[in-house]
């Protein structure tokens, strides 16, 4: 769910390492985590996905990218143990 504090971005120019993002595909959250790097000229960027624990390369043309407010930038990167 996108709140009024969230910023939808369509450009890697507005993403920086450490920014917390959520990626939606057809209005379904599929990835969440901090940005670790960008390739601005190609419109792609890397995140450390906190939903799966894996590093992901995301393409801005495939997802709706929401940059979360600063209070969400410190996200857990380890999954809880059973």
Short mmCIF file of N, CA and C in Angstrom, two decimals:
data_model
loop_
_atom_site.label_atom_id
_atom_site.label_comp_id
_atom_site.label_asym_id
_atom_site.label_seq_id
_atom_site.Cartn_x
_atom_site.Cartn_y
_atom_site.Cartn_z
N UNK A 1 0.83 -1.18 0.00
CA UNK A 1 0.00 0.00 0.00
C UNK A 1 0.88 1.24 0.00
N UNK A 2 0.58 2.16 -0.86
CA UNK A 2 1.36 3.38 -0.99
C UNK A 2 0.71 4.47 -0.14
N UNK A 3 1.50 5.08 0.76
CA UNK A 3 0.96 6.13 1.62
C UNK A 3 1.31 7.50 1.04
N UNK A 4 0.76 8.54 1.66
CA UNK A 4 1.01 9.90 1.17
C UNK A 4 2.46 10.33 1.39
N UNK A 5 3.20 9.65 2.28
CA UNK A 5 4.61 9.99 2.53
C UNK A 5 5.56 9.36 1.52
N UNK A 6 5.08 8.36 0.77
CA UNK A 6 5.92 7.63 -0.17
C UNK A 6 6.05 8.42 -1.48
N UNK A 7 7.16 8.21 -2.18
CA UNK A 7 7.43 8.91 -3.44
C UNK A 7 7.61 7.88 -4.54
N UNK A 8 6.74 7.93 -5.56
CA UNK A 8 6.87 7.05 -6.71
C UNK A 8 7.92 7.67 -7.63
N UNK A 9 8.89 6.87 -8.05
CA UNK A 9 9.95 7.39 -8.90
C UNK A 9 10.02 6.63 -10.22
N UNK A 10 10.35 7.35 -11.28
CA UNK A 10 10.47 6.73 -12.60
C UNK A 10 11.85 6.92 -13.18
N UNK A 11 12.81 7.30 -12.32
CA UNK A 11 14.16 7.59 -12.80
C UNK A 11 15.20 7.14 -11.78
N UNK A 12 16.27 6.54 -12.27
CA UNK A 12 17.39 6.17 -11.39
C UNK A 12 18.10 7.41 -10.84
N UNK A 13 17.89 8.56 -11.49
CA UNK A 13 18.51 9.80 -11.00
C UNK A 13 18.02 10.16 -9.61
N UNK A 14 16.87 9.64 -9.23
CA UNK A 14 16.30 9.96 -7.93
C UNK A 14 16.55 8.88 -6.89
N UNK A 15 17.31 7.84 -7.26
CA UNK A 15 17.62 6.75 -6.33
C UNK A 15 19.10 6.79 -5.96
N UNK A 16 19.37 6.57 -4.68
CA UNK A 16 20.74 6.61 -4.18
C UNK A 16 20.97 5.42 -3.26
N UNK A 17 22.21 4.93 -3.18
CA UNK A 17 22.51 3.83 -2.25
C UNK A 17 22.03 4.18 -0.85
N UNK A 18 21.34 3.22 -0.24
CA UNK A 18 20.78 3.42 1.09
C UNK A 18 19.31 3.76 1.09
N UNK A 19 18.77 4.25 -0.04
CA UNK A 19 17.33 4.53 -0.12
C UNK A 19 16.55 3.23 0.04
N UNK A 20 15.52 3.26 0.85
CA UNK A 20 14.63 2.11 0.99
C UNK A 20 13.55 2.22 -0.08
N UNK A 21 13.32 1.11 -0.81
CA UNK A 21 12.31 1.14 -1.88
C UNK A 21 11.39 -0.07 -1.75
N UNK A 22 10.25 0.05 -2.38
CA UNK A 22 9.36 -1.09 -2.62
C UNK A 22 9.09 -1.13 -4.11
N UNK A 23 9.07 -2.35 -4.67
CA UNK A 23 8.80 -2.52 -6.10
C UNK A 23 7.49 -3.28 -6.25
N UNK A 24 6.58 -2.70 -7.03
CA UNK A 24 5.27 -3.30 -7.26
C UNK A 24 5.15 -3.75 -8.71
N UNK A 25 4.57 -4.92 -8.90
CA UNK A 25 4.26 -5.43 -10.24
C UNK A 25 2.77 -5.68 -10.27
N UNK A 26 2.06 -4.99 -11.14
CA UNK A 26 0.59 -5.07 -11.21
C UNK A 26 -0.03 -4.87 -9.83
N UNK A 27 0.42 -3.83 -9.14
CA UNK A 27 -0.08 -3.44 -7.82
C UNK A 27 0.15 -4.47 -6.72
N UNK A 28 1.08 -5.39 -6.93
CA UNK A 28 1.45 -6.37 -5.91
C UNK A 28 2.90 -6.14 -5.51
N UNK A 29 3.14 -6.04 -4.20
CA UNK A 29 4.50 -5.85 -3.71
C UNK A 29 5.31 -7.12 -3.99
N UNK A 30 6.42 -6.97 -4.74
CA UNK A 30 7.24 -8.13 -5.07
C UNK A 30 8.67 -8.02 -4.54
N UNK A 31 9.15 -6.80 -4.28
CA UNK A 31 10.50 -6.61 -3.74
C UNK A 31 10.49 -5.41 -2.80
N UNK A 32 11.34 -5.50 -1.76
CA UNK A 32 11.49 -4.40 -0.81
C UNK A 32 12.92 -4.44 -0.29
N UNK A 33 13.54 -3.28 -0.14
CA UNK A 33 14.88 -3.26 0.44
C UNK A 33 15.66 -2.02 0.10
N UNK A 34 16.88 -1.94 0.61
CA UNK A 34 17.72 -0.78 0.34
C UNK A 34 18.40 -0.87 -1.02
N UNK A 35 18.52 0.27 -1.68
CA UNK A 35 19.26 0.37 -2.94
C UNK A 35 20.74 0.20 -2.62
N UNK A 36 21.43 -0.63 -3.41
CA UNK A 36 22.87 -0.81 -3.20
C UNK A 36 23.69 -0.22 -4.34
N UNK A 37 23.07 0.05 -5.48
CA UNK A 37 23.78 0.65 -6.60
C UNK A 37 22.84 0.93 -7.75
N UNK A 38 23.24 1.83 -8.65
CA UNK A 38 22.41 2.17 -9.81
C UNK A 38 23.25 2.18 -11.07
N UNK A 39 22.60 1.89 -12.19
CA UNK A 39 23.19 2.07 -13.52
C UNK A 39 22.24 3.02 -14.23
N UNK A 40 22.44 4.30 -14.01
CA UNK A 40 21.50 5.34 -14.44
C UNK A 40 21.20 5.31 -15.94
N UNK A 41 22.24 5.13 -16.75
CA UNK A 41 22.04 5.17 -18.20
C UNK A 41 21.19 4.00 -18.72
N UNK A 42 21.13 2.90 -17.97
CA UNK A 42 20.32 1.75 -18.38
C UNK A 42 18.98 1.67 -17.66
N UNK A 43 18.76 2.52 -16.66
CA UNK A 43 17.49 2.52 -15.93
C UNK A 43 17.31 1.31 -15.04
N UNK A 44 18.43 0.77 -14.54
CA UNK A 44 18.36 -0.39 -13.64
C UNK A 44 19.10 -0.06 -12.35
N UNK A 45 18.77 -0.80 -11.30
CA UNK A 45 19.44 -0.61 -10.02
C UNK A 45 19.39 -1.89 -9.21
N UNK A 46 20.34 -2.01 -8.28
CA UNK A 46 20.44 -3.17 -7.40
C UNK A 46 19.83 -2.85 -6.05
N UNK A 47 19.16 -3.86 -5.46
CA UNK A 47 18.71 -3.75 -4.07
C UNK A 47 19.09 -5.03 -3.34
N UNK A 48 19.08 -4.97 -2.02
CA UNK A 48 19.18 -6.16 -1.19
C UNK A 48 17.76 -6.43 -0.73
N UNK A 49 17.11 -7.41 -1.35
CA UNK A 49 15.69 -7.69 -1.13
C UNK A 49 15.47 -8.29 0.25
N UNK A 50 14.76 -7.57 1.12
CA UNK A 50 14.51 -8.06 2.47
C UNK A 50 13.42 -9.11 2.51
N UNK A 51 12.66 -9.25 1.43
CA UNK A 51 11.62 -10.29 1.40
C UNK A 51 12.23 -11.66 1.14
N UNK A 52 13.31 -11.71 0.34
CA UNK A 52 13.93 -13.00 -0.01
C UNK A 52 15.34 -13.15 0.53
N UNK A 53 15.98 -12.04 0.92
CA UNK A 53 17.36 -12.08 1.38
C UNK A 53 18.38 -12.07 0.25
N UNK A 54 17.91 -11.96 -0.99
CA UNK A 54 18.80 -12.01 -2.16
C UNK A 54 19.04 -10.61 -2.73
N UNK A 55 20.13 -10.48 -3.45
CA UNK A 55 20.40 -9.25 -4.19
C UNK A 55 19.62 -9.31 -5.49
N UNK A 56 18.97 -8.20 -5.87
CA UNK A 56 18.13 -8.17 -7.07
C UNK A 56 18.49 -6.99 -7.95
N UNK A 57 18.47 -7.24 -9.25
CA UNK A 57 18.63 -6.18 -10.25
C UNK A 57 17.24 -5.85 -10.76
N UNK A 58 16.81 -4.61 -10.57
CA UNK A 58 15.46 -4.21 -10.96
C UNK A 58 15.52 -3.21 -12.11
N UNK A 59 14.57 -3.34 -13.02
CA UNK A 59 14.46 -2.46 -14.18
C UNK A 59 13.26 -1.54 -13.96
N UNK A 60 13.49 -0.24 -14.05
CA UNK A 60 12.41 0.72 -13.82
C UNK A 60 11.24 0.56 -14.78
N UNK A 61 11.48 0.00 -15.96
CA UNK A 61 10.40 -0.16 -16.93
C UNK A 61 9.47 -1.32 -16.57
N UNK A 62 9.87 -2.18 -15.65
CA UNK A 62 9.07 -3.35 -15.30
C UNK A 62 8.27 -3.21 -14.01
N UNK A 63 8.65 -2.25 -13.16
CA UNK A 63 8.03 -2.13 -11.85
C UNK A 63 7.63 -0.69 -11.55
N UNK A 64 6.65 -0.54 -10.66
CA UNK A 64 6.37 0.77 -10.06
C UNK A 64 7.26 0.83 -8.83
N UNK A 65 8.18 1.79 -8.79
CA UNK A 65 9.14 1.91 -7.70
C UNK A 65 8.72 3.02 -6.77
N UNK A 66 8.62 2.69 -5.48
CA UNK A 66 8.24 3.65 -4.45
C UNK A 66 9.42 3.82 -3.50
N UNK A 67 9.91 5.05 -3.40
CA UNK A 67 10.97 5.36 -2.44
C UNK A 67 10.30 5.68 -1.11
N UNK A 68 10.68 4.96 -0.07
CA UNK A 68 10.06 5.11 1.23
C UNK A 68 10.68 6.26 2.01
N UNK A 69 9.95 6.83 2.96
CA UNK A 69 10.50 7.91 3.79
C UNK A 69 11.74 7.44 4.56
N UNK A 70 12.53 8.39 5.01
CA UNK A 70 13.81 8.10 5.69
C UNK A 70 13.64 7.16 6.88
N UNK A 71 12.52 7.21 7.56
CA UNK A 71 12.36 6.36 8.75
C UNK A 71 12.36 4.87 8.42
N UNK A 72 12.19 4.51 7.14
CA UNK A 72 12.21 3.11 6.73
C UNK A 72 13.56 2.67 6.17
N UNK A 73 14.55 3.53 6.18
CA UNK A 73 15.81 3.21 5.52
C UNK A 73 16.63 2.16 6.24
N UNK A 74 16.42 1.99 7.53
CA UNK A 74 17.14 0.93 8.24
C UNK A 74 16.22 -0.28 8.30
N UNK A 75 16.40 -1.16 7.32
CA UNK A 75 15.55 -2.34 7.22
C UNK A 75 16.35 -3.57 7.61
N UNK A 76 15.66 -4.58 8.13
CA UNK A 76 16.32 -5.82 8.49
C UNK A 76 16.66 -6.60 7.23
N UNK A 77 17.85 -7.15 7.18
CA UNK A 77 18.25 -7.91 6.00
C UNK A 77 18.37 -9.40 6.28
N UNK A 78 18.08 -9.82 7.50
CA UNK A 78 18.10 -11.24 7.81
C UNK A 78 16.69 -11.72 8.09
N UNK A 79 16.41 -12.91 7.63
CA UNK A 79 15.09 -13.49 7.86
C UNK A 79 15.04 -14.09 9.26
N UNK A 80 13.87 -14.06 9.89
CA UNK A 80 13.75 -14.68 11.21
C UNK A 80 13.97 -16.19 11.11
N UNK A 81 14.58 -16.75 12.12
CA UNK A 81 14.82 -18.20 12.12
C UNK A 81 13.65 -18.92 12.76
N UNK A 82 13.30 -20.08 12.22
CA UNK A 82 12.16 -20.84 12.78
C UNK A 82 12.45 -21.39 14.16
#
